[in-house]
Amino acid sequence: MTETASRPTLEAVAARAGVSRATVSRVVNGGDGVREPLVERVRRAVEELGYVPNQAARSLVTKRHDAIAVVIAEPETRVFADPFFALQLRGISKELTAHDNQLVLLLTEGRDDHARVARYLAGGHVDGALVFSLHLDDPLPGLIQGAGVPTVFGGRPGWSDGTRDVVYVDSDNRGGAREAVRLLAGLGRTRIAHITGPLDQTSAADRLDGYREVMGVDDPRLVVESDFTPGGAERAMRELLDRCPDLDAVFAANDLAASGALRVLRERGRRVPEDVAVVGFDDLLPVAEQSDPPLTTVRQDIEEMGRIMARLLLRRLDRRVAEEATGGVVLPTTLVRRASA
Amino acid sequence: MTETASRPTLEAVAARAGVSRATVSRVVNGGDGVREPLVERVRRAVEELGYVPNQAARSLVTKRHDAIAVVIAEPETRVFADPFFALQLRGISKELTAHDNQLVLLLTEGRDDHARVARYLAGGHVDGALVFSLHLDDPLPGLIQGAGVPTVFGGRPGWSDGTRDVVYVDSDNRGGAREAVRLLAGLGRTRIAHITGPLDQTSAADRLDGYREVMGVDDPRLVVESDFTPGGAERAMRELLDRCPDLDAVFAANDLAASGALRVLRERGRRVPEDVAVVGFDDLLPVAEQSDPPLTTVRQDIEEMGRIMARLLLRRLDRRVAEEATGGVVLPTTLVRRASA
DNA sequence: GTGAAAGCGCTAACAA
DNA sequence: TTGTTAGCGCTTTCAC
């Protein structure tokens, strides 16, 4: 049992089964057009030798890899702290697995990693890429497009002026925000504040737009830019309360931010929802249901988004030259009513 | 700009630069032993053509992939909910990146995925594997060893009887637990309960052992098996309080569990640490520092563990046949004193 | 239905 | 120092 006991090759299997390499190859790849007795013999030889095809050799000729890269342009800490990515990945993973594709996760922390990721993608390790969490001035999408790898984006890319040829999947961020704010307004709240996400991401910008559409007049004191994290939202909430002590509602750009806001409101002695009503965005169960009080929020089906992204990409890879289904898929959101508003 | 504009090959670069393929290959791989003017000419040709080496072809001959698989045998939801993995991955990622290796993350949710992962590993996509979170009866390690891929395990594998040839990195779980319980005992606490992790994982079993070593006599009413999650710990804490209303301290097997315990204690009106002192394990900052009161806990350097795992694996891959450094690396823990005990 | 043979794009002896 | 050549292990025409 030497360490260097190199794996058996097609050749070895062929020899053992007493057939040609071509026949073994056929059997291994489904076995169409090979007569039953031979199939059986080859199968046994494969079994006995513990043969596993060498993917490098296969890819070299087929130019397929049956692997898809998922590129997340956020530091690990954030990726893992935010259940959003977990759900998205779950959806992707399920869809890819169902189609016998391997998921390869590439995390890029900072610009230094960009070149490395671009090289990896261009190096032909994967058939396509699913790319997330882009910021407005991010050079990554350019690099990726340059790598010539079919790509589907998660979230509407900021630089997509309709001119570029991009495929993306997104939630109806603007519509969801409108619903949230309308609910608060319908509750009779008049000083509705908004804690935004990082505005260089379209999801945050779109939610702000939705908020503004319903608010009509825009009181700048009621809007604070934040970063989708609980800590950032705490700071934002404090600032809002200082600026505008009589505010009676808060629409937070995501659930994590809402939970931060809740903490500050409690600390400052405001009752939720009596004094201040709060609405979040995402409906991340562990956050929304566990928070005190449970969070009223805008639900987006995150897992489904992941699944759709994967599906779109796989379809694109299939129909080779066929219709390049371009553009965006926008999924609806729904309001989930709990105790906070 | 056709979709099928296949990437340029070495051949093309060679032709353009007016040299042989071998020379281009040398330049692309560092350029040793090629005279400056030629290097320059080749570089330019590479640039102009946008040449990127085909990794499949390269791997086919070198048998190297410069990629390492990280296999996590937990469902996505848990992997992403527990910052433990994030930190570990961060350490791994840094180390691999520093050595120009790509990290490929494989998540296995349930037995169905095992075969797929084994196939991937055996298929020669990666040079080695880093494997985590194994359970006692897990068939995965067997499959992986069968795949013949050099592997380093995260955490002491349960089936390592010293007979198997395994390399692993672990924290001193037993020693850390002892320290925790000794602290509580030193505080004059006499009824010290323990909320364990899933006992089919060695980390949980080792912490229980440490607890028992210090406790001496073992009151079974004071120990409840749980699962490393806040929810599980809440149930466990309730049971402990019901069984043993006069308990005055709790050692939780990790910080997440400690946070669940704290919640129940508050709900039941016990003051921490006055009535019940609490100690956790891990020292996950977001959990330990944010909890109320801040958590006294056993710190393990999780990121460092990841880094060491990667380093061990890379070294093993380097010194080809050399000394097969076998066995475990056990990292020390330190007690971090905050308010909960 | 099966086999022979020609590469896929690259590296690594070995010659020159 | 540079080029020539022989594969790496597999798929895929193309004959048989």
mmCIF file of C-alpha atoms in Angstrom, chain B:
data_model
loop_
_atom_site.group_PDB
_atom_site.id
_atom_site.type_symbol
_atom_site.label_atom_id
_atom_site.label_comp_id
_atom_site.label_asym_id
_atom_site.label_seq_id
_atom_site.Cartn_x
_atom_site.Cartn_y
_atom_site.Cartn_z
ATOM 1 C CA MET B 1 -16.633 38.440 -30.694
ATOM 2 C CA THR B 2 -18.143 35.035 -31.094
ATOM 3 C CA GLU B 3 -19.099 33.055 -28.043
ATOM 4 C CA THR B 4 -16.880 30.255 -29.257
ATOM 5 C CA ALA B 5 -13.749 32.340 -29.551
ATOM 6 C CA SER B 6 -11.653 29.588 -28.035
ATOM 7 C CA ARG B 7 -8.760 30.710 -25.893
ATOM 8 C CA PRO B 8 -5.294 30.862 -27.406
ATOM 9 C CA THR B 9 -2.950 27.952 -26.706
ATOM 10 C CA LEU B 10 0.734 27.708 -25.983
ATOM 11 C CA GLU B 11 1.185 26.892 -29.619
ATOM 12 C CA ALA B 12 -0.327 30.181 -30.681
ATOM 13 C CA VAL B 13 1.877 32.151 -28.333
ATOM 14 C CA ALA B 14 4.939 30.273 -29.536
ATOM 15 C CA ALA B 15 4.117 31.021 -33.137
ATOM 16 C CA ARG B 16 3.566 34.684 -32.432
ATOM 17 C CA ALA B 17 6.785 35.014 -30.457
ATOM 18 C CA GLY B 18 8.708 32.954 -32.947
ATOM 19 C CA VAL B 19 9.924 30.419 -30.405
ATOM 20 C CA SER B 20 9.123 26.854 -29.419
ATOM 21 C CA ARG B 21 6.319 25.787 -27.123
ATOM 22 C CA ALA B 22 8.867 24.685 -24.573
ATOM 23 C CA THR B 23 10.271 28.159 -24.296
ATOM 24 C CA VAL B 24 6.876 29.692 -23.835
ATOM 25 C CA SER B 25 6.141 27.114 -21.182
ATOM 26 C CA ARG B 26 9.345 28.035 -19.359
ATOM 27 C CA VAL B 27 8.563 31.700 -19.436
ATOM 28 C CA VAL B 28 5.012 31.192 -18.276
ATOM 29 C CA ASN B 29 6.261 29.092 -15.375
ATOM 30 C CA GLY B 30 8.778 31.532 -14.041
ATOM 31 C CA GLY B 31 11.153 32.040 -16.898
ATOM 32 C CA ASP B 32 14.262 30.444 -15.435
ATOM 33 C CA GLY B 33 16.976 29.714 -17.906
ATOM 34 C CA VAL B 34 15.561 31.761 -20.725
ATOM 35 C CA ARG B 35 17.481 34.746 -22.022
ATOM 36 C CA GLU B 36 16.032 38.148 -21.357
ATOM 37 C CA PRO B 37 15.182 39.224 -24.918
ATOM 38 C CA LEU B 38 13.232 36.032 -25.471
ATOM 39 C CA VAL B 39 11.440 36.319 -22.165
ATOM 40 C CA GLU B 40 10.383 39.775 -23.182
ATOM 41 C CA ARG B 41 9.154 38.662 -26.566
ATOM 42 C CA VAL B 42 7.148 35.819 -25.107
ATOM 43 C CA ARG B 43 5.669 38.030 -22.409
ATOM 44 C CA ARG B 44 4.457 40.420 -25.027
ATOM 45 C CA ALA B 45 2.898 37.653 -27.101
ATOM 46 C CA VAL B 46 1.135 36.321 -24.014
ATOM 47 C CA GLU B 47 -0.142 39.778 -23.280
ATOM 48 C CA GLU B 48 -1.331 40.471 -26.798
ATOM 49 C CA LEU B 49 -3.136 37.185 -27.148
ATOM 50 C CA GLY B 50 -4.550 37.234 -23.630
ATOM 51 C CA TYR B 51 -3.172 33.784 -23.082
ATOM 52 C CA VAL B 52 -4.106 31.905 -19.921
ATOM 53 C CA PRO B 53 -2.741 28.396 -19.379
ATOM 54 C CA ASN B 54 -5.247 25.582 -19.570
ATOM 55 C CA GLN B 55 -5.198 24.031 -16.139
ATOM 56 C CA ALA B 56 -6.648 20.735 -17.228
ATOM 57 C CA ALA B 57 -3.802 20.180 -19.626
ATOM 58 C CA ARG B 58 -1.265 21.236 -17.073
ATOM 59 C CA SER B 59 -2.687 19.051 -14.338
ATOM 60 C CA LEU B 60 -2.788 16.109 -16.674
ATOM 61 C CA VAL B 61 0.961 16.106 -16.836
ATOM 62 C CA THR B 62 2.047 17.624 -13.541
ATOM 63 C CA LYS B 63 -0.541 15.843 -11.448
ATOM 64 C CA ARG B 64 -0.802 19.006 -9.439
ATOM 65 C CA HIS B 65 -3.841 21.186 -9.163
ATOM 66 C CA ASP B 66 -2.852 23.864 -6.684
ATOM 67 C CA ALA B 67 -6.239 23.463 -5.155
ATOM 68 C CA ILE B 68 -7.257 22.119 -1.784
ATOM 69 C CA ALA B 69 -10.705 20.883 -0.861
ATOM 70 C CA VAL B 70 -12.275 21.776 2.446
ATOM 71 C CA VAL B 71 -14.938 19.255 3.310
ATOM 72 C CA ILE B 72 -17.486 20.169 5.938
ATOM 73 C CA ALA B 73 -19.847 17.438 6.964
ATOM 74 C CA GLU B 74 -22.598 19.673 8.229
ATOM 75 C CA PRO B 75 -25.674 21.177 6.615
ATOM 76 C CA GLU B 76 -25.181 24.680 5.218
ATOM 77 C CA THR B 77 -27.482 26.130 7.786
ATOM 78 C CA ARG B 78 -25.278 25.036 10.628
ATOM 79 C CA VAL B 79 -22.050 25.820 8.882
ATOM 80 C CA PHE B 80 -23.156 29.347 8.317
ATOM 81 C CA ALA B 81 -24.881 29.809 11.647
ATOM 82 C CA ASP B 82 -21.798 28.903 13.620
ATOM 83 C CA PRO B 83 -19.021 31.489 13.394
ATOM 84 C CA PHE B 84 -16.647 28.712 14.303
ATOM 85 C CA PHE B 85 -16.444 27.566 10.711
ATOM 86 C CA ALA B 86 -16.065 31.079 9.408
ATOM 87 C CA LEU B 87 -12.993 31.624 11.525
ATOM 88 C CA GLN B 88 -11.515 28.292 10.675
ATOM 89 C CA LEU B 89 -12.047 28.920 6.985
ATOM 90 C CA ARG B 90 -10.542 32.325 7.269
ATOM 91 C CA GLY B 91 -7.331 30.855 8.643
ATOM 92 C CA ILE B 92 -7.260 28.194 5.988
ATOM 93 C CA SER B 93 -7.999 30.636 3.239
ATOM 94 C CA LYS B 94 -5.196 32.951 4.260
ATOM 95 C CA GLU B 95 -2.647 30.199 4.389
ATOM 96 C CA LEU B 96 -3.691 28.666 1.093
ATOM 97 C CA THR B 97 -3.799 31.965 -0.692
ATOM 98 C CA ALA B 98 -0.328 32.775 0.550
ATOM 99 C CA HIS B 99 0.859 29.628 -1.183
ATOM 100 C CA ASP B 100 -1.119 30.205 -4.351
ATOM 101 C CA ASN B 101 -3.533 27.434 -3.706
ATOM 102 C CA GLN B 102 -7.208 27.703 -4.417
ATOM 103 C CA LEU B 103 -9.721 26.758 -1.744
ATOM 104 C CA VAL B 104 -12.581 24.582 -2.918
ATOM 105 C CA LEU B 105 -15.366 24.283 -0.408
ATOM 106 C CA LEU B 106 -17.417 21.102 -0.406
ATOM 107 C CA LEU B 107 -20.468 20.997 1.812
ATOM 108 C CA THR B 108 -22.050 17.637 2.436
ATOM 109 C CA GLU B 109 -25.549 17.559 3.671
ATOM 110 C CA GLY B 110 -26.447 14.018 4.500
ATOM 111 C CA ARG B 111 -25.216 10.697 3.286
ATOM 112 C CA ASP B 112 -26.349 11.178 -0.276
ATOM 113 C CA ASP B 113 -23.621 13.672 -0.838
ATOM 114 C CA HIS B 114 -20.861 11.483 0.460
ATOM 115 C CA ALA B 115 -20.440 9.484 -2.698
ATOM 116 C CA ARG B 116 -20.381 12.645 -4.723
ATOM 117 C CA VAL B 117 -17.697 14.175 -2.570
ATOM 118 C CA ALA B 118 -15.638 11.006 -2.636
ATOM 119 C CA ARG B 119 -15.875 10.947 -6.389
ATOM 120 C CA TYR B 120 -14.811 14.544 -6.594
ATOM 121 C CA LEU B 121 -11.796 13.947 -4.423
ATOM 122 C CA ALA B 122 -10.781 10.767 -6.201
ATOM 123 C CA GLY B 123 -11.370 12.426 -9.559
ATOM 124 C CA GLY B 124 -8.223 14.417 -9.066
ATOM 125 C CA HIS B 125 -9.498 17.939 -8.805
ATOM 126 C CA VAL B 126 -7.464 18.762 -5.757
ATOM 127 C CA ASP B 127 -4.123 17.921 -4.236
ATOM 128 C CA GLY B 128 -5.415 17.386 -0.745
ATOM 129 C CA ALA B 129 -8.315 17.763 1.615
ATOM 130 C CA LEU B 130 -9.065 19.428 4.909
ATOM 131 C CA VAL B 131 -11.923 17.642 6.613
ATOM 132 C CA PHE B 132 -14.116 18.858 9.426
ATOM 133 C CA SER B 133 -16.756 18.060 11.863
ATOM 134 C CA LEU B 134 -16.736 14.349 11.755
ATOM 135 C CA HIS B 135 -19.072 12.245 13.752
ATOM 136 C CA LEU B 136 -18.194 8.938 15.263
ATOM 137 C CA ASP B 137 -19.988 6.738 12.802
ATOM 138 C CA ASP B 138 -19.271 8.869 9.789
ATOM 139 C CA PRO B 139 -18.360 6.849 6.692
ATOM 140 C CA LEU B 140 -16.868 9.920 5.034
ATOM 141 C CA PRO B 141 -13.312 9.655 6.355
ATOM 142 C CA GLY B 142 -13.171 6.090 5.130
ATOM 143 C CA LEU B 143 -14.290 7.162 1.697
ATOM 144 C CA ILE B 144 -11.804 9.979 1.665
ATOM 145 C CA GLN B 145 -8.915 7.816 2.701
ATOM 146 C CA GLY B 146 -10.072 5.431 0.002
ATOM 147 C CA ALA B 147 -9.884 8.242 -2.496
ATOM 148 C CA GLY B 148 -6.178 8.355 -1.779
ATOM 149 C CA VAL B 149 -6.043 12.082 -1.189
ATOM 150 C CA PRO B 150 -3.698 13.443 1.469
ATOM 151 C CA THR B 151 -5.872 14.695 4.261
ATOM 152 C CA VAL B 152 -5.677 16.677 7.462
ATOM 153 C CA PHE B 153 -8.576 16.514 9.866
ATOM 154 C CA GLY B 154 -9.990 19.333 11.917
ATOM 155 C CA GLY B 155 -10.573 17.974 15.379
ATOM 156 C CA ARG B 156 -9.464 14.621 16.652
ATOM 157 C CA PRO B 157 -11.268 11.935 14.661
ATOM 158 C CA GLY B 158 -13.288 9.617 16.837
ATOM 159 C CA TRP B 159 -12.074 6.482 15.148
ATOM 160 C CA SER B 160 -8.429 7.311 15.492
ATOM 161 C CA ASP B 161 -7.287 4.505 17.742
ATOM 162 C CA GLY B 162 -3.693 5.383 17.158
ATOM 163 C CA THR B 163 -3.696 2.581 14.634
ATOM 164 C CA ARG B 164 -4.824 4.644 11.716
ATOM 165 C CA ASP B 165 -2.468 6.970 10.032
ATOM 166 C CA VAL B 166 -4.188 10.288 10.587
ATOM 167 C CA VAL B 167 -3.028 13.849 10.864
ATOM 168 C CA TYR B 168 -5.242 16.247 12.751
ATOM 169 C CA VAL B 169 -5.302 19.595 14.495
ATOM 170 C CA ASP B 170 -7.319 20.063 17.618
ATOM 171 C CA SER B 171 -7.679 22.254 20.661
ATOM 172 C CA ASP B 172 -6.982 21.000 24.114
ATOM 173 C CA ASN B 173 -10.663 20.471 24.770
ATOM 174 C CA ARG B 174 -10.161 18.427 27.862
ATOM 175 C CA GLY B 175 -7.681 20.822 29.420
ATOM 176 C CA GLY B 176 -9.844 23.807 28.585
ATOM 177 C CA ALA B 177 -12.857 22.204 30.184
ATOM 178 C CA ARG B 178 -10.851 21.460 33.284
ATOM 179 C CA GLU B 179 -9.829 25.089 33.553
ATOM 180 C CA ALA B 180 -13.412 26.225 33.193
ATOM 181 C CA VAL B 181 -14.715 23.929 35.881
ATOM 182 C CA ARG B 182 -11.825 24.694 38.178
ATOM 183 C CA LEU B 183 -12.607 28.375 37.884
ATOM 184 C CA LEU B 184 -16.190 27.747 38.889
ATOM 185 C CA ALA B 185 -15.132 25.506 41.746
ATOM 186 C CA GLY B 186 -12.631 28.134 42.842
ATOM 187 C CA LEU B 187 -15.512 30.591 42.986
ATOM 188 C CA GLY B 188 -17.026 28.385 45.625
ATOM 189 C CA ARG B 189 -19.652 26.860 43.371
ATOM 190 C CA THR B 190 -20.543 23.329 44.259
ATOM 191 C CA ARG B 191 -23.424 22.388 41.999
ATOM 192 C CA ILE B 192 -21.794 22.854 38.624
ATOM 193 C CA ALA B 193 -23.892 21.660 35.719
ATOM 194 C CA HIS B 194 -22.664 20.852 32.229
ATOM 195 C CA ILE B 195 -24.496 21.298 28.962
ATOM 196 C CA THR B 196 -22.610 19.095 26.530
ATOM 197 C CA GLY B 197 -22.270 19.167 22.769
ATOM 198 C CA PRO B 198 -23.267 16.237 20.595
ATOM 199 C CA LEU B 199 -21.323 13.414 22.192
ATOM 200 C CA ASP B 200 -20.602 11.673 18.942
ATOM 201 C CA GLN B 201 -18.072 14.414 18.297
ATOM 202 C CA THR B 202 -14.794 14.159 20.101
ATOM 203 C CA SER B 203 -14.674 17.855 20.933
ATOM 204 C CA ALA B 204 -17.867 17.483 22.941
ATOM 205 C CA ALA B 205 -16.816 14.182 24.481
ATOM 206 C CA ASP B 206 -13.428 15.560 25.477
ATOM 207 C CA ARG B 207 -14.971 18.584 27.157
ATOM 208 C CA LEU B 208 -17.262 16.321 29.106
ATOM 209 C CA ASP B 209 -14.262 14.266 30.159
ATOM 210 C CA GLY B 210 -12.500 17.377 31.371
ATOM 211 C CA TYR B 211 -15.571 18.368 33.359
ATOM 212 C CA ARG B 212 -15.760 14.968 34.947
ATOM 213 C CA GLU B 213 -12.091 14.899 35.840
ATOM 214 C CA VAL B 214 -12.480 17.991 37.958
ATOM 215 C CA MET B 215 -15.861 17.158 39.382
ATOM 216 C CA GLY B 216 -14.666 13.839 40.657
ATOM 217 C CA VAL B 217 -17.975 12.373 41.673
ATOM 218 C CA ASP B 218 -20.377 12.502 38.818
ATOM 219 C CA ASP B 219 -23.923 13.536 39.532
ATOM 220 C CA PRO B 220 -25.824 12.518 36.421
ATOM 221 C CA ARG B 221 -28.530 15.051 37.167
ATOM 222 C CA LEU B 222 -26.047 17.808 36.446
ATOM 223 C CA VAL B 223 -25.202 16.740 32.910
ATOM 224 C CA VAL B 224 -27.465 17.127 29.894
ATOM 225 C CA GLU B 225 -26.466 16.263 26.382
ATOM 226 C CA SER B 226 -27.173 18.964 23.841
ATOM 227 C CA ASP B 227 -26.059 19.991 20.373
ATOM 228 C CA PHE B 228 -23.912 23.147 20.362
ATOM 229 C CA THR B 229 -26.866 25.338 19.362
ATOM 230 C CA PRO B 230 -28.598 28.078 21.380
ATOM 231 C CA GLY B 231 -31.979 26.421 20.972
ATOM 232 C CA GLY B 232 -30.743 23.063 22.144
ATOM 233 C CA ALA B 233 -29.045 24.681 25.098
ATOM 234 C CA GLU B 234 -32.249 26.423 26.104
ATOM 235 C CA ARG B 235 -34.008 23.104 26.364
ATOM 236 C CA ALA B 236 -31.078 21.657 28.259
ATOM 237 C CA MET B 237 -30.974 24.564 30.678
ATOM 238 C CA ARG B 238 -34.668 24.240 31.435
ATOM 239 C CA GLU B 239 -34.247 20.584 32.140
ATOM 240 C CA LEU B 240 -31.299 21.246 34.413
ATOM 241 C CA LEU B 241 -33.234 23.851 36.397
ATOM 242 C CA ASP B 242 -36.161 21.509 36.742
ATOM 243 C CA ARG B 243 -34.011 18.639 37.888
ATOM 244 C CA CYS B 244 -31.760 20.627 40.085
ATOM 245 C CA PRO B 245 -33.205 24.008 41.071
ATOM 246 C CA ASP B 246 -30.324 24.746 43.389
ATOM 247 C CA LEU B 247 -27.537 24.560 40.826
ATOM 248 C CA ASP B 248 -25.140 27.480 41.111
ATOM 249 C CA ALA B 249 -23.003 27.206 37.985
ATOM 250 C CA VAL B 250 -23.138 26.029 34.388
ATOM 251 C CA PHE B 251 -20.326 25.057 32.072
ATOM 252 C CA ALA B 252 -21.665 25.134 28.525
ATOM 253 C CA ALA B 253 -19.787 23.198 25.864
ATOM 254 C CA ASN B 254 -19.602 26.237 23.577
ATOM 255 C CA ASP B 255 -20.490 29.910 23.514
ATOM 256 C CA LEU B 256 -23.577 29.477 21.420
ATOM 257 C CA ALA B 257 -24.934 27.067 24.020
ATOM 258 C CA ALA B 258 -23.927 29.425 26.813
ATOM 259 C CA SER B 259 -25.939 32.200 25.188
ATOM 260 C CA GLY B 260 -28.992 29.960 25.137
ATOM 261 C CA ALA B 261 -28.440 29.084 28.765
ATOM 262 C CA LEU B 262 -28.183 32.748 29.697
ATOM 263 C CA ARG B 263 -31.481 33.464 28.054
ATOM 264 C CA VAL B 264 -33.273 30.772 30.050
ATOM 265 C CA LEU B 265 -31.613 31.840 33.284
ATOM 266 C CA ARG B 266 -32.811 35.385 32.746
ATOM 267 C CA GLU B 267 -36.277 34.148 31.884
ATOM 268 C CA ARG B 268 -36.340 32.156 35.111
ATOM 269 C CA GLY B 269 -35.191 35.115 37.115
ATOM 270 C CA ARG B 270 -31.747 33.837 38.052
ATOM 271 C CA ARG B 271 -29.060 36.453 38.245
ATOM 272 C CA VAL B 272 -25.789 35.775 36.466
ATOM 273 C CA PRO B 273 -23.275 35.433 37.980
ATOM 274 C CA GLU B 274 -24.710 36.035 41.446
ATOM 275 C CA ASP B 275 -27.111 33.094 41.490
ATOM 276 C CA VAL B 276 -25.633 31.052 38.679
ATOM 277 C CA ALA B 277 -22.180 31.481 37.192
ATOM 278 C CA VAL B 278 -21.776 30.595 33.522
ATOM 279 C CA VAL B 279 -18.718 29.660 31.478
ATOM 280 C CA GLY B 280 -18.670 28.963 27.771
ATOM 281 C CA PHE B 281 -16.133 27.620 25.293
ATOM 282 C CA ASP B 282 -14.711 29.097 22.058
ATOM 283 C CA ASP B 283 -14.602 32.804 22.750
ATOM 284 C CA LEU B 284 -16.486 33.790 19.652
ATOM 285 C CA LEU B 285 -16.316 37.523 20.016
ATOM 286 C CA PRO B 286 -19.707 38.452 18.576
ATOM 287 C CA VAL B 287 -21.355 35.993 20.944
ATOM 288 C CA ALA B 288 -19.205 36.213 24.044
ATOM 289 C CA GLU B 289 -18.874 39.973 24.138
ATOM 290 C CA GLN B 290 -22.403 40.831 23.115
ATOM 291 C CA SER B 291 -24.147 38.488 25.468
ATOM 292 C CA ASP B 292 -25.673 39.831 28.633
ATOM 293 C CA PRO B 293 -23.674 39.601 30.806
ATOM 294 C CA PRO B 294 -20.513 39.210 28.707
ATOM 295 C CA LEU B 295 -19.335 35.655 28.781
ATOM 296 C CA THR B 296 -16.451 34.177 30.678
ATOM 297 C CA THR B 297 -15.205 31.493 28.365
ATOM 298 C CA VAL B 298 -12.419 29.194 27.258
ATOM 299 C CA ARG B 299 -10.686 30.685 24.279
ATOM 300 C CA GLN B 300 -9.382 28.589 21.443
ATOM 301 C CA ASP B 301 -7.586 30.209 18.558
ATOM 302 C CA ILE B 302 -9.826 28.961 15.838
ATOM 303 C CA GLU B 303 -8.321 30.914 13.000
ATOM 304 C CA GLU B 304 -4.890 29.649 13.964
ATOM 305 C CA MET B 305 -6.178 26.102 13.910
ATOM 306 C CA GLY B 306 -7.271 26.606 10.351
ATOM 307 C CA ARG B 307 -3.951 28.080 9.416
ATOM 308 C CA ILE B 308 -2.061 25.201 10.946
ATOM 309 C CA MET B 309 -4.213 22.641 9.237
ATOM 310 C CA ALA B 310 -3.483 24.195 5.891
ATOM 311 C CA ARG B 311 0.198 24.494 6.654
ATOM 312 C CA LEU B 312 0.442 20.862 7.669
ATOM 313 C CA LEU B 313 -1.271 19.723 4.515
ATOM 314 C CA LEU B 314 0.833 21.867 2.225
ATOM 315 C CA ARG B 315 3.991 20.661 3.869
ATOM 316 C CA ARG B 316 2.874 17.118 3.450
ATOM 317 C CA LEU B 317 2.281 17.692 -0.229
ATOM 318 C CA ASP B 318 5.665 19.272 -0.636
ATOM 319 C CA ARG B 319 8.028 16.783 0.839
ATOM 320 C CA ARG B 320 6.712 14.132 -1.416
ATOM 321 C CA VAL B 321 7.735 10.803 0.025
ATOM 322 C CA ALA B 322 9.491 12.349 3.021
ATOM 323 C CA GLU B 323 8.690 11.819 6.675
ATOM 324 C CA GLU B 324 4.975 11.367 6.903
ATOM 325 C CA ALA B 325 4.453 13.583 9.907
ATOM 326 C CA THR B 326 1.649 11.657 11.476
ATOM 327 C CA GLY B 327 -0.427 12.287 14.527
ATOM 328 C CA GLY B 328 -2.131 15.223 16.092
ATOM 329 C CA VAL B 329 -1.291 18.790 16.860
ATOM 330 C CA VAL B 330 -3.082 19.966 19.970
ATOM 331 C CA LEU B 331 -3.346 23.689 20.605
ATOM 332 C CA PRO B 332 -3.615 25.163 24.086
ATOM 333 C CA THR B 333 -6.633 27.085 25.300
ATOM 334 C CA THR B 334 -6.814 30.099 27.581
ATOM 335 C CA LEU B 335 -9.467 31.208 29.992
ATOM 336 C CA VAL B 336 -10.979 34.612 29.256
ATOM 337 C CA ARG B 337 -12.585 36.209 32.236
ATOM 338 C CA ARG B 338 -15.602 38.423 31.676
ATOM 339 C CA ALA B 339 -18.716 39.033 33.736
ATOM 340 C CA SER B 340 -20.628 35.760 33.669
ATOM 341 C CA ALA B 341 -18.344 33.945 36.116
#
